[in-house]
XYZ file of C-alpha atoms in Angstrom:
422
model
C -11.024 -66.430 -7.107
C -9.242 -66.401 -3.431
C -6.644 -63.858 -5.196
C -9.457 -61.759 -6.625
C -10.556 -61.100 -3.328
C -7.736 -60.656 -1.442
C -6.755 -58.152 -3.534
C -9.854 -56.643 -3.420
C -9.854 -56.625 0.717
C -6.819 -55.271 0.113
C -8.216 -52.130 -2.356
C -10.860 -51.376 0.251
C -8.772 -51.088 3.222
C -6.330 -48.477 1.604
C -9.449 -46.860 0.025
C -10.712 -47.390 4.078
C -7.289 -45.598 5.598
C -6.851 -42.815 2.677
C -10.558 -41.838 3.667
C -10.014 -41.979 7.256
C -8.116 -38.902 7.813
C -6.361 -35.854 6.266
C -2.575 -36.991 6.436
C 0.187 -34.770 7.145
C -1.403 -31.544 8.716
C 1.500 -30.171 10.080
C 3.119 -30.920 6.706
C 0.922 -29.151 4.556
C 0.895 -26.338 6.729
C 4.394 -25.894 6.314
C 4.003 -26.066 2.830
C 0.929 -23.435 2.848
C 3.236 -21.048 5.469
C 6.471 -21.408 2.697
C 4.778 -20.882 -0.326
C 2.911 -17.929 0.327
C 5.049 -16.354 2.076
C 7.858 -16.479 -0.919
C 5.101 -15.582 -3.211
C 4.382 -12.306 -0.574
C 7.753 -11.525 -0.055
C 8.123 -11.563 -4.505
C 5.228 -9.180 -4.474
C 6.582 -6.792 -1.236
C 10.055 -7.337 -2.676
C 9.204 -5.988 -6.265
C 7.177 -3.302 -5.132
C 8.652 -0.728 -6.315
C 9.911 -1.649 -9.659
C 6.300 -3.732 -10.460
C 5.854 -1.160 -13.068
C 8.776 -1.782 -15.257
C 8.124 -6.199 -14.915
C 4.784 -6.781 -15.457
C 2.391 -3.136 -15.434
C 1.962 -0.879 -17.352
C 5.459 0.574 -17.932
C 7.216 -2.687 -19.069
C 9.364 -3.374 -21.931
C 6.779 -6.206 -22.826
C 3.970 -4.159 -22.970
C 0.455 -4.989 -22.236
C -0.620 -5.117 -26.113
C 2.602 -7.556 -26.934
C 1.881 -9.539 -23.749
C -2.014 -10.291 -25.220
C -0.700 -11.121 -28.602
C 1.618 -13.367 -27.212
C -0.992 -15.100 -24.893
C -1.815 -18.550 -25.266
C -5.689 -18.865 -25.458
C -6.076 -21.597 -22.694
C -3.859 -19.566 -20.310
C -4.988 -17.647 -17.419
C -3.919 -13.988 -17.220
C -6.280 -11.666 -15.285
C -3.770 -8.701 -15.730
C -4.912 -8.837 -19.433
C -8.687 -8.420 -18.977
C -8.218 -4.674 -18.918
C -5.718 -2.305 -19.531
C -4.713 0.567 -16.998
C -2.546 1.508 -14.013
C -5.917 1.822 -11.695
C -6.817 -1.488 -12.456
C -3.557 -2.990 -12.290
C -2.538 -1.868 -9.011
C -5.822 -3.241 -7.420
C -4.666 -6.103 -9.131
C -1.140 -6.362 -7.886
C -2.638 -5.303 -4.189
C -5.524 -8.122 -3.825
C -2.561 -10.833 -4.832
C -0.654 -9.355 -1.892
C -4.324 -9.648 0.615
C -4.338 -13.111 -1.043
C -0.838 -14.242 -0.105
C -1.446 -12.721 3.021
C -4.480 -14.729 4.030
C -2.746 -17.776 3.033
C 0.114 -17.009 5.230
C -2.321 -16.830 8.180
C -4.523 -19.349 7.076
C -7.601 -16.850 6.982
C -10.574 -18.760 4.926
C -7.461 -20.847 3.185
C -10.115 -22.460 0.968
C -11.312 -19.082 -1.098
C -7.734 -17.456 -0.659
C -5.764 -20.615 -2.452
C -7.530 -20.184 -5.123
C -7.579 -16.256 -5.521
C -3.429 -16.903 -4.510
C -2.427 -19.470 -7.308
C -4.615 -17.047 -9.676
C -2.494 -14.364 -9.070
C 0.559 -16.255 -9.804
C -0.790 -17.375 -13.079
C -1.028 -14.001 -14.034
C 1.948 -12.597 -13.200
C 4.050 -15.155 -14.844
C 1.805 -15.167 -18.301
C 1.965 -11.134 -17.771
C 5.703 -11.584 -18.564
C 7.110 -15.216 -19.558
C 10.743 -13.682 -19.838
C 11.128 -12.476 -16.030
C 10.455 -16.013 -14.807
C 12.848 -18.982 -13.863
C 12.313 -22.733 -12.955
C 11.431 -21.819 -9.489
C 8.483 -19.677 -10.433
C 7.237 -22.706 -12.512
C 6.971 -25.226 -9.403
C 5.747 -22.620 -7.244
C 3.039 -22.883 -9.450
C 2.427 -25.730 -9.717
C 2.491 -26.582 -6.206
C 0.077 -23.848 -5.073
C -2.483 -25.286 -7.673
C -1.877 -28.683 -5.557
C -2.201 -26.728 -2.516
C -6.089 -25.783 -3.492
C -6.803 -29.715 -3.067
C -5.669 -29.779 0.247
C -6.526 -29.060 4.048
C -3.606 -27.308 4.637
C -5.469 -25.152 7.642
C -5.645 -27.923 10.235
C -2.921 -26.304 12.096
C -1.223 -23.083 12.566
C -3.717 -21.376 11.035
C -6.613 -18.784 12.069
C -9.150 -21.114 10.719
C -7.956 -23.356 12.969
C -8.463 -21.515 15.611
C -11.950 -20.459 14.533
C -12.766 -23.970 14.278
C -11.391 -24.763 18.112
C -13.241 -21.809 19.132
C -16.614 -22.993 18.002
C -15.991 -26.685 19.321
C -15.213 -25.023 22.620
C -18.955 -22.925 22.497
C -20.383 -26.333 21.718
C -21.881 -24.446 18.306
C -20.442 -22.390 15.596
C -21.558 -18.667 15.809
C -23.143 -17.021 12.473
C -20.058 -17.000 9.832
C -21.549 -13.184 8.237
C -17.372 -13.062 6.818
C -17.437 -16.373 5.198
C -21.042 -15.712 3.619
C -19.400 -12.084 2.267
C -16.501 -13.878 1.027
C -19.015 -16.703 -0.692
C -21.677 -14.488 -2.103
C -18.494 -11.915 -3.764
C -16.970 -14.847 -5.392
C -20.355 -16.210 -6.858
C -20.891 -12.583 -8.152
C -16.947 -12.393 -9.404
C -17.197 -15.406 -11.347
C -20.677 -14.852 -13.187
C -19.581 -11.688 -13.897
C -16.654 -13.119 -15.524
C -17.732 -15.219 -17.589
C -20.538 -13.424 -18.882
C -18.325 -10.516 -20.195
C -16.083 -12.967 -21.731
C -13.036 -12.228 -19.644
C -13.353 -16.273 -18.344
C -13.158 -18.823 -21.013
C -15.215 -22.077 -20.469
C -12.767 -23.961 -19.021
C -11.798 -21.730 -16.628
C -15.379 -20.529 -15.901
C -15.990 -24.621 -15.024
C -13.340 -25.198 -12.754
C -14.235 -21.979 -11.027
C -17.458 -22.959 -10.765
C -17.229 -26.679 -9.362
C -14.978 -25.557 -6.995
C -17.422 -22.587 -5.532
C -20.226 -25.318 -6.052
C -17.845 -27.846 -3.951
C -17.441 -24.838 -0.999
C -21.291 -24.317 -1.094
C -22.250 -27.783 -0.693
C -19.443 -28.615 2.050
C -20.950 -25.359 3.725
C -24.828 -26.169 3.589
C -24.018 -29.823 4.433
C -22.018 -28.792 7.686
C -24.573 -26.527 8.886
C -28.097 -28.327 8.124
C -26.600 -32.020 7.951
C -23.920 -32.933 10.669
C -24.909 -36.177 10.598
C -24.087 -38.773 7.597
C -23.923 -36.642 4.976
C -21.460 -34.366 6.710
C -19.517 -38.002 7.166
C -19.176 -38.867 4.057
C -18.414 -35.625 2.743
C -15.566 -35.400 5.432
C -14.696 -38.557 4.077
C -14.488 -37.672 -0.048
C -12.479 -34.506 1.267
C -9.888 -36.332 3.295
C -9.499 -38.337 -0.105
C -9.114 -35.721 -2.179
C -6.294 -34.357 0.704
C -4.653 -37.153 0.539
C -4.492 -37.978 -2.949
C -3.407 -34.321 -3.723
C -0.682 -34.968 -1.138
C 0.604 -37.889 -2.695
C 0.737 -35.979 -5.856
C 2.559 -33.208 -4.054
C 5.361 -35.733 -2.972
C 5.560 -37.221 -6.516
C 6.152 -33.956 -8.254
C 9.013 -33.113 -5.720
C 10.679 -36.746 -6.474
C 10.393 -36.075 -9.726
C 12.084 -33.026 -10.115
C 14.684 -34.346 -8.081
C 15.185 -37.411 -10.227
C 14.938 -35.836 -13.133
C 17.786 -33.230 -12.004
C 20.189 -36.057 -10.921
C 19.671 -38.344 -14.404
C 20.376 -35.084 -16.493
C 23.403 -34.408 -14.819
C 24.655 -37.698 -14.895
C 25.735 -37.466 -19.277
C 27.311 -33.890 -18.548
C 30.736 -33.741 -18.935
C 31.806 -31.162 -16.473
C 29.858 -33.355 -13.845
C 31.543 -36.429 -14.743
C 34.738 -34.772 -14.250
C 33.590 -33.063 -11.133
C 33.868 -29.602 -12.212
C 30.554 -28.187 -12.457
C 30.218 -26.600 -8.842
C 33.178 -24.644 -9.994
C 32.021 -23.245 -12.937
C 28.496 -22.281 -11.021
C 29.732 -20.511 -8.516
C 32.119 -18.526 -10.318
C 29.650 -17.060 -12.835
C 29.908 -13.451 -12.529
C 26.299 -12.920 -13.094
C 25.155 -15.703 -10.889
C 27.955 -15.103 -7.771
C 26.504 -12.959 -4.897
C 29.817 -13.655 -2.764
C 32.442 -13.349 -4.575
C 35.223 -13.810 -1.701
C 33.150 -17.061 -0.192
C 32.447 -18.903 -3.610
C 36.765 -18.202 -4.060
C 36.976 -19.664 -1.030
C 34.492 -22.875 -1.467
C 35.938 -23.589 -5.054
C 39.684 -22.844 -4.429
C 40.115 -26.746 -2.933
C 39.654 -29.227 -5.791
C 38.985 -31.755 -3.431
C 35.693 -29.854 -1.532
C 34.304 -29.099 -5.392
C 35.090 -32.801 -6.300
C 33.064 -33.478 -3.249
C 30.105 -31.069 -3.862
C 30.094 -31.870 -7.679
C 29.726 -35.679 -6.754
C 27.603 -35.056 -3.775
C 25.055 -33.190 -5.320
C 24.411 -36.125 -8.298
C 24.284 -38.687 -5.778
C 21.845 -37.142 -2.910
C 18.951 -36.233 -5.913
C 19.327 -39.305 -7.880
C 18.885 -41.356 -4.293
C 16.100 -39.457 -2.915
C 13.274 -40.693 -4.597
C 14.259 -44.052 -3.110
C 15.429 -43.050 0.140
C 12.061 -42.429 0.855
C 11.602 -45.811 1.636
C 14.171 -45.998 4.803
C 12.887 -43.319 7.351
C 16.484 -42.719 8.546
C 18.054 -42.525 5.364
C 15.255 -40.011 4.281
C 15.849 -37.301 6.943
C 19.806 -37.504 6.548
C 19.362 -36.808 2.858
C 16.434 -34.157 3.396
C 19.210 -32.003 5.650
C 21.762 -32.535 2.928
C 19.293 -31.406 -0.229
C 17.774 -27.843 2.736
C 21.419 -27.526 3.061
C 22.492 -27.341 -0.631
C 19.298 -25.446 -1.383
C 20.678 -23.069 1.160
C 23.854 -22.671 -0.331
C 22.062 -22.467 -3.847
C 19.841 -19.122 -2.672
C 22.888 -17.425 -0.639
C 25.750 -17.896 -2.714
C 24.404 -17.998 -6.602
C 21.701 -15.362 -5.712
C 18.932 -17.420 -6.242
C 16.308 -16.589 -3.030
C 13.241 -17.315 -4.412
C 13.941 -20.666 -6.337
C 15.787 -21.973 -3.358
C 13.217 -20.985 -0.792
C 10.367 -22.408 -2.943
C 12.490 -26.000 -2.706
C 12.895 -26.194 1.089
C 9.223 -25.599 1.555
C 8.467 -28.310 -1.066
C 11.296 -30.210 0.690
C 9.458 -30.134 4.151
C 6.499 -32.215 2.678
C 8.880 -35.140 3.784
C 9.977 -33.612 7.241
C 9.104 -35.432 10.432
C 5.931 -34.874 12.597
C 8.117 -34.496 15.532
C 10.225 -32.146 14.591
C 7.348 -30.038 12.875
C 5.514 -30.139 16.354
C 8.841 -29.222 18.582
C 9.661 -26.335 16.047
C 5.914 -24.968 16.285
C 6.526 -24.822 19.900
C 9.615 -23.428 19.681
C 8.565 -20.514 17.611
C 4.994 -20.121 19.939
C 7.061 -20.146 22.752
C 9.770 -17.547 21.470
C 6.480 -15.167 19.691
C 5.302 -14.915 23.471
C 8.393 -13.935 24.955
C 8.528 -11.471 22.514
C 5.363 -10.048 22.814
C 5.475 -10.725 26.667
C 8.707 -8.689 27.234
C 10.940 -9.673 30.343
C 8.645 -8.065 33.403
C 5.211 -9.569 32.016
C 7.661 -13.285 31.459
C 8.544 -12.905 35.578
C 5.274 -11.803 36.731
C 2.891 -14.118 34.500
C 4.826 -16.325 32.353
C 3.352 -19.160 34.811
C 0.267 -19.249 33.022
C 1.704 -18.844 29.706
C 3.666 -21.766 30.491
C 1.275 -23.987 31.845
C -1.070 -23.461 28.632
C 1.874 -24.381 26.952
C 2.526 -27.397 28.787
C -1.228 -28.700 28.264
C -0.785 -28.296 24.433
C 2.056 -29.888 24.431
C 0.840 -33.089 26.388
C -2.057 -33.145 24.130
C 0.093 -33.244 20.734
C 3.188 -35.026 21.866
C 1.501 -38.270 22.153
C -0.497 -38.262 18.911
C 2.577 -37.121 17.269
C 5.013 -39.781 18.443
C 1.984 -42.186 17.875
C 1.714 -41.070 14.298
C 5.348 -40.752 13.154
C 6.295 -44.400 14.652
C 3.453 -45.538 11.630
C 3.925 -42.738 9.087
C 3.803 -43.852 5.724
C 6.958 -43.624 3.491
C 6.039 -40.496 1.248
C 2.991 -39.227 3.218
C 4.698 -37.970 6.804
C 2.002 -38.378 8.984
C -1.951 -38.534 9.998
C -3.844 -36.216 11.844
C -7.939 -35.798 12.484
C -9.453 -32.760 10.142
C -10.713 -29.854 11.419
C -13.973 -28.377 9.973
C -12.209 -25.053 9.758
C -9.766 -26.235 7.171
């Protein structure tokens, strides 16, 4: 009986600290900034030849492309045919990726963001590689998060309207709510939304309309324990987040592991010196022309993602590894001409990357951003208050942050308080 209830003590107070707070804010914002800005820069990049990969001028046409479909799978580009509507298509994924970036009403955006990519990957299964398939997969985690508590305009919003004492009339948010109410009905009554679809939709506008009505005509205990389910939901979809990344990771190592040309410490060789793979051929000549550096990289690369997964468990031994795997995911994009993939990895990689740092780099980049928009007179004649609101903001997060990072958990980096414009 004494271990039934211990363990149950035990259950509440991690049910008590996962409800307690949104974990990680600085984190997840990292993750919402990486994410869809590779997904923008995809859509900017392929601009010009969008026709030819997944409109109406590709080799896998639009009629193939619905034949092929899978009847659970979300394609929106296959709900009618037509340049007109294809390129208002291809330009609200680009608003939506945008919005995300900034962190403009992140909840509604998310969504409209990882629909987008759905549909351009089912538009066209053979254009896609493995790094389109977790960049998926993490921006549907991404929905389940509050990845707007920092660095965000929402954020700001939401300091705005603490500062006023009262949040002004939201007429934007109310557009944005009522358009998306009308977007799905109209959906699924046409029969362009299967059931499945048209349910998840809808529980998730329901969820936004309750959390809205709650936090406008009930602040007190029902806005509580809402705040409350949400920081669970945060937090569990965080922990899912990290999970996903360990696995690929492991899974990468294991496989490599029974390959021959990775046992003999070969197989860095033979990818850089693919001809179809090898952006620079001089520097990948130079990298693999010492048997001793490929040895090195070969073994190096098995043994930092097998260990990952449980270096999470040492703080110390995490970061050191977490430069080593940005580092080789660097290498992976630059010399084997694989941008996209590699950039989707070091945002999934900075999940695990330390408050502190997070904070200092924020700072670093607000500080530079001013400068720049300053210029050099405006910097002499009144950088002084610029500096000094600096300076206040970064009293009032260094504390907190060195606070939280001294008790961060091993796979969750870090707590913060939520902010209602998350």
């Amino acid at each position: 009986m004494s271990a039934a209830t211990s363990l149950m003590r035990r259950t509440e107070r991690l049910i008590d600290r996962a409800a307690a707070a949104s974990y990680a804010p600085y984190q997840t914002a990292v993750l919402r900034i990486g994410l869809s800005g590779v997904w923008l820069f995809y859509l900017l990049r392929h601009w010009p030849d969008r026709h030819e990969m997944t409109g109406p001028d590709a080799s896998w046409s639009w009629s193939m492309a619905r034949w092929w479909e899978s009847p659970d799978a979300f394609d929106a580009l296959l709900w009618w045919p037509g340049r007109a509507y294809y390129e208002f298509f291809y330009v609200l994924a680009v608003a939506a990726a945008a919005a995300v970036l900034l962190g403009w009403r992140t909840r509604t955006a998310s969504v409209v963001m990882v629909l987008g990519i759905l549909s351009f990957q089912h538009r066209n299964e053979f254009v896609t590689n493995a790094g389109d398939r977790l960049l998926h997969i993490l921006a549907l985690y991404l929905v389940f998060t509050r990845c707007a508590q920092v660095w965000s305009l929402d954020a700001r919003r939401a300091r705005r309207d603490a500062e006023r004492g009262s949040p002004r009339r939201d007429r934007t948010g109310i557009a944005v709510w009522a358009l998306s109410g009308v977007a799905i009905v109209f959906l699924g009554a046409t029969g362009r939304l299967i059931v499945p679809w048209v349910v998840t939709l809808g529980v998730l506008w329901l969820a936004h309309t309750m959390w809205w009505a709650v936090t406008t005509y009930a602040p007190g205990v029902p806005r509580s324990v809402c705040d409350r389910i949400a920081h669970l939901v945060h937090n569990g979809a965080l922990v899912v987040i990290a999970f996903q990344i360990c696995i690929v990771y492991a899974c990468a190592g294991w496989y490599k592991i029974p390959g021959s040309s990775w046992k003999q410490g070969t197989a860095v060789h033979y990818a850089l010196n693919q001809e179809f793979l090898t952006s620079w051929p001089i520097l990948s000549e130079a990298l693999t022309s010492s048997s001793l550096l490929v040895l090195a990289m070969t073994y190096g690369t098995v043994i930092v993602q097998v260990a990952f997964p449980f270096a999470l468990l040492r703080r110390k031994a995490k970061n050191v590894l977490l430069v080593l795997l940005i580092g080789e995911h660097i290498g992976i994009g630059v010399l084997m001409g694989l941008p996209y993939f590699s950039l989707v990895m070091v945002a999934a990689d900075s999940v695990f990357a330390p408050t502190v740092f997070l904070v200092w780099l924020g700072r670093t980049v607000g500080r530079a951003g001013r400068r720049l928009a300053d210029g050099p007179d405006e910097e002499r004649s009144g950088g002084g208050k610029v500096s000094g609101e600096a300076s206040e903001e970064a009293a009032e997060e260094a504390p907190e942050a060195a606070s939280e990072e001294a008790t961060e958990p091993a796979t969750v980096p870090a707590r913060s308080g939520a902010s209602p414009g998350a």
